[in-house]
């Protein structure tokens, strides 16, 4: 599996703590959407969340855009629509 190059030029290793925070929020959102999910689905949540977080990180035009918690849910919904 090839990894797309970073597009914004703003990404750096300094973002790791922020990425973990976003990742945790995504996991929370996924669990909230399916509170009575089957154990097999729950098992897949960390990987799904990581893929979603990575796509948001790569697609964002700036750190401020990426780290904006007020738009996170909407950006996740747009991403889900794009991914089908």
Short mmCIF file of C-alpha atoms in Angstrom, two decimals:
data_model
loop_
_atom_site.label_atom_id
_atom_site.label_comp_id
_atom_site.label_asym_id
_atom_site.label_seq_id
_atom_site.Cartn_x
_atom_site.Cartn_y
_atom_site.Cartn_z
CA UNK A 1 0.00 0.00 0.00
CA UNK A 2 1.48 3.31 -1.08
CA UNK A 3 1.23 6.32 1.18
CA UNK A 4 0.26 9.58 -0.46
CA UNK A 5 2.80 12.37 -0.03
CA UNK A 6 2.07 15.14 2.41
CA UNK A 7 0.48 17.97 0.49
CA UNK A 8 0.52 21.03 2.69
CA UNK A 9 4.19 21.50 3.44
CA UNK A 10 3.21 22.41 7.01
CA UNK A 11 3.23 18.90 8.50
CA UNK A 12 6.00 17.94 10.94
CA UNK A 13 6.92 15.51 13.70
CA UNK A 14 5.94 18.24 16.19
CA UNK A 15 2.30 17.49 15.29
CA UNK A 16 2.33 14.02 16.88
CA UNK A 17 0.71 15.03 20.22
CA UNK A 18 -2.04 16.87 18.33
CA UNK A 19 -2.54 13.92 16.01
CA UNK A 20 -3.00 11.61 19.00
CA UNK A 21 -5.64 13.96 20.40
CA UNK A 22 -7.52 14.04 17.08
CA UNK A 23 -7.20 10.26 16.79
CA UNK A 24 -8.73 9.82 20.27
CA UNK A 25 -11.62 12.09 19.31
CA UNK A 26 -12.23 10.11 16.12
CA UNK A 27 -12.30 6.85 18.10
CA UNK A 28 -14.83 8.43 20.46
CA UNK A 29 -17.01 9.59 17.54
CA UNK A 30 -16.94 6.14 15.96
CA UNK A 31 -18.00 4.50 19.21
CA UNK A 32 -20.76 7.08 19.69
CA UNK A 33 -22.15 6.38 16.23
CA UNK A 34 -22.48 2.66 16.97
CA UNK A 35 -22.80 2.24 20.74
CA UNK A 36 -24.07 -1.36 20.48
CA UNK A 37 -21.69 -2.41 17.74
CA UNK A 38 -20.68 -5.99 17.16
CA UNK A 39 -17.31 -6.91 18.77
CA UNK A 40 -15.75 -7.45 15.33
CA UNK A 41 -16.59 -3.87 14.38
CA UNK A 42 -15.29 -2.52 17.70
CA UNK A 43 -12.03 -4.36 17.05
CA UNK A 44 -11.61 -2.50 13.76
CA UNK A 45 -12.22 0.97 15.23
CA UNK A 46 -8.55 1.82 15.99
CA UNK A 47 -7.44 1.07 12.44
CA UNK A 48 -10.43 2.88 10.91
CA UNK A 49 -9.74 5.89 13.12
CA UNK A 50 -6.05 5.93 12.19
CA UNK A 51 -6.86 5.87 8.49
CA UNK A 52 -9.40 8.67 8.87
CA UNK A 53 -6.99 10.77 10.95
CA UNK A 54 -4.21 10.25 8.43
CA UNK A 55 -6.45 11.34 5.56
CA UNK A 56 -7.53 14.46 7.46
CA UNK A 57 -3.90 15.27 8.25
CA UNK A 58 -2.77 14.86 4.65
CA UNK A 59 -5.71 16.76 3.18
CA UNK A 60 -5.61 19.79 5.48
CA UNK A 61 -4.24 23.00 4.02
CA UNK A 62 -2.80 24.11 7.36
CA UNK A 63 -2.25 22.98 10.92
CA UNK A 64 -5.02 25.31 12.09
CA UNK A 65 -7.46 23.65 9.68
CA UNK A 66 -6.38 20.17 10.73
CA UNK A 67 -6.52 20.93 14.46
CA UNK A 68 -9.90 22.73 14.44
CA UNK A 69 -12.04 20.62 16.76
CA UNK A 70 -15.15 22.65 15.92
CA UNK A 71 -15.08 21.32 12.34
CA UNK A 72 -13.76 17.83 13.03
CA UNK A 73 -17.10 16.04 12.87
CA UNK A 74 -18.08 17.80 9.62
CA UNK A 75 -14.68 17.04 8.05
CA UNK A 76 -15.06 13.39 9.03
CA UNK A 77 -18.50 13.27 7.45
CA UNK A 78 -17.18 14.84 4.23
CA UNK A 79 -14.31 12.37 4.19
CA UNK A 80 -16.68 9.43 4.71
CA UNK A 81 -18.82 10.63 1.80
CA UNK A 82 -15.73 10.96 -0.39
CA UNK A 83 -14.51 7.48 0.52
CA UNK A 84 -17.93 6.02 -0.16
#
